[in-house]
N, CA and C atoms as an extended XYZ file, in Angstrom:
399
Properties=species:S:1:pos:R:3:atomname:S:1:resname:S:1:resid:I:1 pbc="F F F"
N       -53.552       90.213       82.040 N   UNK     1
C       -54.306       89.657       80.945 CA  UNK     1
C       -54.998       88.389       81.418 C   UNK     1
N       -56.267       88.323       81.146 N   UNK     2
C       -57.041       87.156       81.552 CA  UNK     2
C       -56.771       86.007       80.581 C   UNK     2
N       -56.393       84.831       81.103 N   UNK     3
C       -56.090       83.716       80.199 CA  UNK     3
C       -57.341       83.248       79.456 C   UNK     3
N       -57.190       83.009       78.160 N   UNK     4
C       -58.262       82.406       77.380 CA  UNK     4
C       -57.672       81.195       76.663 C   UNK     4
N       -58.489       80.518       75.870 N   UNK     5
C       -58.041       79.279       75.237 CA  UNK     5
C       -56.861       79.521       74.300 C   UNK     5
N       -56.840       80.666       73.627 N   UNK     6
C       -55.760       80.943       72.680 CA  UNK     6
C       -54.434       81.191       73.396 C   UNK     6
N       -54.484       81.912       74.512 N   UNK     7
C       -53.240       82.146       75.247 CA  UNK     7
C       -52.727       80.853       75.879 C   UNK     7
N       -53.638       79.999       76.315 N   UNK     8
C       -53.220       78.712       76.884 CA  UNK     8
C       -52.559       77.854       75.809 C   UNK     8
N       -53.160       77.811       74.604 N   UNK     9
C       -52.573       77.050       73.504 CA  UNK     9
C       -51.198       77.624       73.151 C   UNK     9
N       -51.092       78.952       73.156 N   UNK    10
C       -49.810       79.590       72.850 CA  UNK    10
C       -48.754       79.217       73.880 C   UNK    10
N       -49.097       79.258       75.161 N   UNK    11
C       -48.139       78.936       76.210 CA  UNK    11
C       -47.730       77.469       76.159 C   UNK    11
N       -48.687       76.577       75.972 N   UNK    12
C       -48.380       75.142       75.915 CA  UNK    12
C       -47.538       74.849       74.677 C   UNK    12
N       -47.912       75.431       73.536 N   UNK    13
C       -47.135       75.233       72.303 CA  UNK    13
C       -45.723       75.749       72.431 C   UNK    13
N       -45.569       76.895       73.076 N   UNK    14
C       -44.233       77.450       73.285 CA  UNK    14
C       -43.405       76.534       74.177 C   UNK    14
N       -44.013       76.014       75.227 N   UNK    15
C       -43.286       75.115       76.129 CA  UNK    15
C       -42.874       73.828       75.411 C   UNK    15
N       -43.768       73.257       74.604 N   UNK    16
C       -43.449       72.027       73.872 CA  UNK    16
C       -42.335       72.293       72.854 C   UNK    16
N       -42.437       73.410       72.144 N   UNK    17
C       -41.401       73.750       71.165 CA  UNK    17
C       -40.056       73.981       71.852 C   UNK    17
N       -40.065       74.637       73.014 N   UNK    18
C       -38.818       74.878       73.741 CA  UNK    18
C       -38.196       73.562       74.205 C   UNK    18
N       -39.024       72.635       74.684 N   UNK    19
C       -38.496       71.333       75.106 CA  UNK    19
C       -37.936       70.553       73.926 C   UNK    19
N       -38.644       70.574       72.788 N   UNK    20
C       -38.166       69.860       71.602 CA  UNK    20
C       -36.853       70.453       71.108 C   UNK    20
N       -36.749       71.780       71.115 N   UNK    21
C       -35.511       72.419       70.679 CA  UNK    21
C       -34.365       72.150       71.658 C   UNK    21
N       -34.682       72.114       72.948 N   UNK    22
C       -33.639       71.815       73.933 CA  UNK    22
C       -33.105       70.395       73.728 C   UNK    22
N       -34.005       69.447       73.480 N   UNK    23
C       -33.576       68.064       73.238 CA  UNK    23
C       -32.762       67.967       71.949 C   UNK    23
N       -33.235       68.625       70.876 N   UNK    24
C       -32.520       68.586       69.604 CA  UNK    24
C       -31.168       69.286       69.726 C   UNK    24
N       -31.103       70.335       70.511 N   UNK    25
C       -29.833       71.044       70.717 CA  UNK    25
C       -28.820       70.158       71.416 C   UNK    25
N       -29.313       69.324       72.307 N   UNK    26
C       -28.433       68.394       73.019 CA  UNK    26
C       -27.864       67.358       72.051 C   UNK    26
N       -28.625       66.983       71.025 N   UNK    27
C       -28.213       65.951       70.083 CA  UNK    27
C       -27.361       66.479       68.928 C   UNK    27
N       -27.537       67.758       68.541 N   UNK    28
C       -26.852       68.264       67.351 CA  UNK    28
C       -26.338       69.676       67.592 C   UNK    28
N       -25.084       69.909       67.229 N   UNK    29
C       -24.494       71.236       67.404 CA  UNK    29
C       -25.119       72.243       66.445 C   UNK    29
N       -25.492       71.807       65.249 N   UNK    30
C       -26.105       72.718       64.282 CA  UNK    30
C       -27.441       73.226       64.790 C   UNK    30
N       -28.235       72.334       65.364 N   UNK    31
C       -29.516       72.752       65.930 CA  UNK    31
C       -29.276       73.683       67.111 C   UNK    31
N       -28.249       73.407       67.892 N   UNK    32
C       -27.937       74.270       69.030 CA  UNK    32
C       -27.597       75.679       68.558 C   UNK    32
N       -26.803       75.795       67.503 N   UNK    33
C       -26.484       77.116       66.946 CA  UNK    33
C       -27.742       77.799       66.432 C   UNK    33
N       -28.588       77.043       65.738 N   UNK    34
C       -29.820       77.623       65.200 CA  UNK    34
C       -30.730       78.123       66.319 C   UNK    34
N       -30.843       77.341       67.380 N   UNK    35
C       -31.665       77.754       68.522 CA  UNK    35
C       -31.062       78.996       69.166 C   UNK    35
N       -29.765       79.020       69.309 N   UNK    36
C       -29.108       80.197       69.879 CA  UNK    36
C       -29.351       81.445       69.051 C   UNK    36
N       -29.290       81.306       67.739 N   UNK    37
C       -29.554       82.437       66.858 CA  UNK    37
C       -31.000       82.901       67.014 C   UNK    37
N       -31.932       81.957       67.067 N   UNK    38
C       -33.342       82.316       67.234 CA  UNK    38
C       -33.589       83.013       68.568 C   UNK    38
N       -32.934       82.550       69.615 N   UNK    39
C       -33.086       83.199       70.923 CA  UNK    39
C       -32.524       84.615       70.873 C   UNK    39
N       -31.383       84.782       70.227 N   UNK    40
C       -30.790       86.125       70.109 CA  UNK    40
C       -31.720       87.048       69.318 C   UNK    40
N       -32.298       86.545       68.251 N   UNK    41
C       -33.234       87.346       67.461 CA  UNK    41
C       -34.466       87.680       68.291 C   UNK    41
N       -34.933       86.728       69.091 N   UNK    42
C       -36.078       86.991       69.964 CA  UNK    42
C       -35.791       88.079       70.977 C   UNK    42
N       -34.578       88.094       71.510 N   UNK    43
C       -34.196       89.141       72.460 CA  UNK    43
C       -34.179       90.503       71.769 C   UNK    43
N       -33.679       90.540       70.537 N   UNK    44
C       -33.661       91.799       69.786 CA  UNK    44
C       -35.089       92.280       69.504 C   UNK    44
N       -35.965       91.362       69.112 N   UNK    45
C       -37.362       91.731       68.848 CA  UNK    45
C       -38.013       92.243       70.128 C   UNK    45
N       -37.740       91.594       71.251 N   UNK    46
C       -38.284       92.053       72.521 CA  UNK    46
C       -37.777       93.454       72.859 C   UNK    46
N       -36.502       93.709       72.574 N   UNK    47
C       -35.947       95.045       72.825 CA  UNK    47
C       -36.618       96.081       71.932 C   UNK    47
N       -36.924       95.727       70.679 N   UNK    48
C       -37.609       96.651       69.782 CA  UNK    48
C       -39.007       96.994       70.296 C   UNK    48
N       -39.647       96.054       70.978 N   UNK    49
C       -40.997       96.328       71.482 CA  UNK    49
C       -40.975       97.376       72.593 C   UNK    49
N       -39.817       97.617       73.188 N   UNK    50
C       -39.716       98.607       74.256 CA  UNK    50
C       -39.351      100.000       73.747 C   UNK    50
N       -39.164      100.130       72.444 N   UNK    51
C       -38.847      101.441       71.882 CA  UNK    51
C       -40.024      102.390       72.068 C   UNK    51
N       -39.763      103.662       72.283 N   UNK    52
C       -40.870      104.615       72.400 CA  UNK    52
C       -41.542      104.830       71.046 C   UNK    52
N       -42.768      105.317       71.099 N   UNK    53
C       -43.491      105.623       69.868 CA  UNK    53
C       -42.736      106.709       69.104 C   UNK    53
N       -42.797      106.666       67.765 N   UNK    54
C       -42.103      107.706       67.008 CA  UNK    54
C       -42.726      109.074       67.250 C   UNK    54
N       -41.889      110.095       67.219 N   UNK    55
C       -42.373      111.449       67.445 CA  UNK    55
C       -43.170      111.926       66.248 C   UNK    55
N       -44.179      112.704       66.538 N   UNK    56
C       -44.983      113.267       65.463 CA  UNK    56
C       -44.218      114.417       64.824 C   UNK    56
N       -44.269      114.453       63.517 N   UNK    57
C       -43.579      115.495       62.775 CA  UNK    57
C       -44.609      116.541       62.368 C   UNK    57
N       -44.351      117.787       62.759 N   UNK    58
C       -45.263      118.861       62.394 CA  UNK    58
C       -45.133      119.127       60.904 C   UNK    58
N       -46.261      119.164       60.246 N   UNK    59
C       -46.262      119.421       58.803 CA  UNK    59
C       -46.854      120.792       58.543 C   UNK    59
N       -46.210      121.487       57.646 N   UNK    60
C       -46.759      122.794       57.275 CA  UNK    60
C       -47.758      122.601       56.135 C   UNK    60
N       -48.677      123.528       56.006 N   UNK    61
C       -49.697      123.431       54.961 CA  UNK    61
C       -49.115      123.687       53.579 C   UNK    61
N       -47.966      124.369       53.507 N   UNK    62
C       -47.367      124.668       52.217 CA  UNK    62
C       -46.652      123.453       51.621 C   UNK    62
N       -46.367      122.452       52.421 N   UNK    63
C       -45.619      121.300       51.922 CA  UNK    63
C       -46.448      120.573       50.869 C   UNK    63
N       -45.839      120.288       49.731 N   UNK    64
C       -46.596      119.593       48.688 CA  UNK    64
C       -46.885      118.151       49.095 C   UNK    64
N       -48.081      117.710       48.795 N   UNK    65
C       -48.480      116.334       49.084 CA  UNK    65
C       -47.928      115.423       47.989 C   UNK    65
N       -47.546      114.232       48.363 N   UNK    66
C       -47.059      113.292       47.360 CA  UNK    66
C       -48.235      112.756       46.564 C   UNK    66
N       -47.996      112.451       45.322 N   UNK    67
C       -49.048      111.964       44.441 CA  UNK    67
C       -49.193      110.448       44.500 C   UNK    67
N       -48.277      109.782       45.184 N   UNK    68
C       -48.347      108.327       45.259 CA  UNK    68
C       -49.372      107.903       46.303 C   UNK    68
N       -50.118      106.891       45.988 N   UNK    69
C       -51.105      106.386       46.939 CA  UNK    69
C       -50.425      105.424       47.914 C   UNK    69
N       -50.996      105.265       49.095 N   UNK    70
C       -50.421      104.306       50.053 CA  UNK    70
C       -50.436      102.879       49.506 C   UNK    70
N       -51.434      102.548       48.688 N   UNK    71
C       -51.489      101.201       48.121 CA  UNK    71
C       -50.326      100.969       47.159 C   UNK    71
N       -49.987      101.984       46.374 N   UNK    72
C       -48.857      101.847       45.444 CA  UNK    72
C       -47.545      101.727       46.216 C   UNK    72
N       -47.401      102.489       47.285 N   UNK    73
C       -46.192      102.399       48.095 CA  UNK    73
C       -46.068      101.020       48.725 C   UNK    73
N       -47.179      100.499       49.246 N   UNK    74
C       -47.159       99.171       49.850 CA  UNK    74
C       -46.839       98.106       48.802 C   UNK    74
N       -47.362       98.261       47.599 N   UNK    75
C       -47.094       97.296       46.534 CA  UNK    75
C       -45.608       97.282       46.176 C   UNK    75
N       -44.987       98.449       46.147 N   UNK    76
C       -43.558       98.519       45.845 CA  UNK    76
C       -42.753       97.839       46.949 C   UNK    76
N       -43.099       98.098       48.205 N   UNK    77
C       -42.384       97.475       49.331 CA  UNK    77
C       -42.515       95.956       49.271 C   UNK    77
N       -43.729       95.469       49.037 N   UNK    78
C       -43.957       94.025       48.978 CA  UNK    78
C       -43.212       93.410       47.795 C   UNK    78
N       -43.209       94.075       46.639 N   UNK    79
C       -42.511       93.552       45.464 CA  UNK    79
C       -41.005       93.461       45.705 C   UNK    79
N       -40.437       94.482       46.320 N   UNK    80
C       -38.998       94.464       46.597 CA  UNK    80
C       -38.657       93.359       47.597 C   UNK    80
N       -39.445       93.253       48.651 N   UNK    81
C       -39.194       92.215       49.660 CA  UNK    81
C       -39.334       90.831       49.030 C   UNK    81
N       -40.367       90.633       48.229 N   UNK    82
C       -40.584       89.339       47.580 CA  UNK    82
C       -39.409       89.002       46.661 C   UNK    82
N       -38.946       89.989       45.904 N   UNK    83
C       -37.814       89.758       45.018 CA  UNK    83
C       -36.561       89.376       45.779 C   UNK    83
N       -36.309       90.048       46.905 N   UNK    84
C       -35.130       89.714       47.707 CA  UNK    84
C       -35.268       88.340       48.359 C   UNK    84
N       -36.486       87.983       48.758 N   UNK    85
C       -36.697       86.688       49.408 CA  UNK    85
C       -36.522       85.520       48.434 C   UNK    85
N       -36.649       85.779       47.131 N   UNK    86
C       -36.405       84.720       46.157 CA  UNK    86
C       -34.928       84.332       46.094 C   UNK    86
N       -34.060       85.242       46.484 N   UNK    87
C       -32.620       85.003       46.434 CA  UNK    87
C       -32.113       84.326       47.714 C   UNK    87
N       -32.838       84.499       48.819 N   UNK    88
C       -32.364       84.022       50.122 CA  UNK    88
C       -32.082       82.516       50.150 C   UNK    88
N       -32.982       81.638       49.647 N   UNK    89
C       -32.663       80.196       49.731 CA  UNK    89
C       -31.368       79.823       49.010 C   UNK    89
N       -31.108       80.436       47.870 N   UNK    90
C       -29.875       80.146       47.145 CA  UNK    90
C       -28.655       80.566       47.956 C   UNK    90
N       -28.730       81.741       48.559 N   UNK    91
C       -27.604       82.232       49.365 CA  UNK    91
C       -27.398       81.354       50.596 C   UNK    91
N       -28.498       80.967       51.255 N   UNK    92
C       -28.393       80.140       52.465 CA  UNK    92
C       -27.801       78.775       52.128 C   UNK    92
N       -28.244       78.171       51.035 N   UNK    93
C       -27.685       76.867       50.653 CA  UNK    93
C       -26.214       76.973       50.261 C   UNK    93
N       -25.859       78.044       49.574 N   UNK    94
C       -24.464       78.239       49.180 CA  UNK    94
C       -23.589       78.409       50.424 C   UNK    94
N       -24.051       79.238       51.374 N   UNK    95
C       -23.285       79.423       52.610 CA  UNK    95
C       -23.286       78.152       53.458 C   UNK    95
N       -24.379       77.389       53.407 N   UNK    96
C       -24.485       76.162       54.187 CA  UNK    96
C       -23.480       75.105       53.775 C   UNK    96
N       -23.007       75.164       52.526 N   UNK    97
C       -21.979       74.209       52.095 CA  UNK    97
C       -20.668       74.459       52.835 C   UNK    97
N       -20.407       75.704       53.161 N   UNK    98
C       -19.166       76.042       53.867 CA  UNK    98
C       -19.343       75.954       55.377 C   UNK    98
N       -20.482       76.464       55.862 N   UNK    99
C       -20.730       76.464       57.300 CA  UNK    99
C       -22.236       76.443       57.547 C   UNK    99
N       -22.772       75.358       58.083 N   UNK   100
C       -24.214       75.299       58.364 CA  UNK   100
C       -24.664       76.391       59.342 C   UNK   100
N       -23.793       76.738       60.284 N   UNK   101
C       -24.154       77.769       61.249 CA  UNK   101
C       -24.309       79.122       60.565 C   UNK   101
N       -23.412       79.425       59.645 N   UNK   102
C       -23.496       80.689       58.917 CA  UNK   102
C       -24.745       80.724       58.041 C   UNK   102
N       -25.058       79.603       57.408 N   UNK   103
C       -26.280       79.529       56.613 CA  UNK   103
C       -27.521       79.751       57.463 C   UNK   103
N       -27.553       79.130       58.646 N   UNK   104
C       -28.692       79.319       59.548 CA  UNK   104
C       -28.777       80.766       60.012 C   UNK   104
N       -27.637       81.374       60.290 N   UNK   105
C       -27.617       82.770       60.729 CA  UNK   105
C       -28.165       83.691       59.638 C   UNK   105
N       -27.691       83.517       58.417 N   UNK   106
C       -28.144       84.373       57.317 CA  UNK   106
C       -29.636       84.156       57.052 C   UNK   106
N       -30.086       82.912       57.083 N   UNK   107
C       -31.513       82.637       56.887 CA  UNK   107
C       -32.370       83.262       57.970 C   UNK   107
N       -31.942       83.119       59.214 N   UNK   108
C       -32.698       83.721       60.316 CA  UNK   108
C       -32.734       85.234       60.237 C   UNK   108
N       -31.598       85.828       59.913 N   UNK   109
C       -31.546       87.294       59.791 CA  UNK   109
C       -32.422       87.766       58.642 C   UNK   109
N       -32.423       87.036       57.523 N   UNK   110
C       -33.251       87.426       56.376 CA  UNK   110
C       -34.734       87.363       56.720 C   UNK   110
N       -35.143       86.316       57.414 N   UNK   111
C       -36.559       86.211       57.786 CA  UNK   111
C       -36.955       87.285       58.791 C   UNK   111
N       -36.089       87.536       59.761 N   UNK   112
C       -36.413       88.556       60.750 CA  UNK   112
C       -36.381       89.947       60.119 C   UNK   112
N       -35.530       90.153       59.130 N   UNK   113
C       -35.490       91.448       58.439 CA  UNK   113
C       -36.806       91.720       57.732 C   UNK   113
N       -37.400       90.679       57.167 N   UNK   114
C       -38.706       90.830       56.525 CA  UNK   114
C       -39.734       91.358       57.514 C   UNK   114
N       -39.825       90.744       58.663 N   UNK   115
C       -40.798       91.183       59.654 CA  UNK   115
C       -40.431       92.537       60.248 C   UNK   115
N       -39.150       92.810       60.388 N   UNK   116
C       -38.718       94.103       60.903 CA  UNK   116
C       -39.125       95.227       59.953 C   UNK   116
N       -38.931       95.025       58.661 N   UNK   117
C       -39.317       96.037       57.681 CA  UNK   117
C       -40.815       96.287       57.724 C   UNK   117
N       -41.609       95.225       57.760 N   UNK   118
C       -43.061       95.390       57.800 CA  UNK   118
C       -43.513       96.050       59.105 C   UNK   118
N       -42.850       95.704       60.216 N   UNK   119
C       -43.214       96.301       61.503 CA  UNK   119
C       -42.878       97.791       61.518 C   UNK   119
N       -41.694       98.151       61.008 N   UNK   120
C       -41.317       99.563       60.962 CA  UNK   120
C       -42.254      100.353       60.055 C   UNK   120
N       -42.656       99.752       58.938 N   UNK   121
C       -43.596      100.432       58.040 CA  UNK   121
C       -44.937      100.659       58.731 C   UNK   121
N       -45.414       99.676       59.493 N   UNK   122
C       -46.695       99.853       60.187 CA  UNK   122
C       -46.591      100.948       61.249 C   UNK   122
N       -45.459      101.028       61.948 N   UNK   123
C       -45.277      102.111       62.924 CA  UNK   123
C       -45.280      103.469       62.235 C   UNK   123
N       -44.621      103.545       61.086 N   UNK   124
C       -44.579      104.787       60.319 CA  UNK   124
C       -45.987      105.181       59.872 C   UNK   124
N       -46.745      104.189       59.372 N   UNK   125
C       -48.103      104.482       58.897 CA  UNK   125
C       -48.985      104.940       60.058 C   UNK   125
N       -48.878      104.284       61.219 N   UNK   126
C       -49.704      104.665       62.363 CA  UNK   126
C       -49.373      106.073       62.832 C   UNK   126
N       -48.112      106.443       62.826 N   UNK   127
C       -47.756      107.782       63.287 CA  UNK   127
C       -48.270      108.843       62.336 C   UNK   127
N       -48.351      108.538       61.038 N   UNK   128
C       -48.847      109.515       60.084 CA  UNK   128
C       -50.363      109.513       59.973 C   UNK   128
N       -51.027      108.414       60.338 N   UNK   129
C       -52.494      108.393       60.338 CA  UNK   129
C       -53.033      109.313       61.432 C   UNK   129
N       -52.334      109.371       62.551 N   UNK   130
C       -52.784      110.255       63.640 CA  UNK   130
C       -52.691      111.718       63.228 C   UNK   130
N       -51.681      112.056       62.433 N   UNK   131
C       -51.535      113.444       61.977 CA  UNK   131
C       -52.677      113.843       61.051 C   UNK   131
N       -53.103      112.915       60.184 N   UNK   132
C       -54.139      113.233       59.215 CA  UNK   132
C       -55.532      113.202       59.820 C   UNK   132
N       -55.733      112.309       60.810 N   UNK   133
C       -57.069      112.094       61.358 CA  UNK   133
C       -57.471      113.035       62.413 C   UNK   133
């Protein structure tokens, strides 16, 4: 990949953020746990990027088509995710009273779950767009 201004900004920003987190981790155990959780989540996300493309499912012409539109399905997914995300801060603060590390873990997992759901949905949509197109 040929470096451009955006990739340079991304690399420099990542390096600065990593240095700031390393310094903060040295000063506070809670930040160290949070950084460790974020690194673990990053490793999992990187592993997901190596998954093979989903297999195409052969569809027969006799199969009935669903009457729901993709926009309605997306609206339902977004509404459910939004509703669940309204509960997350309360749960994280409640858990944080007992253990800040557990609160950070639950918050990080909840945020990554949001992106994981959206990423899996996009993979599903792409695999089915190829079948129709």
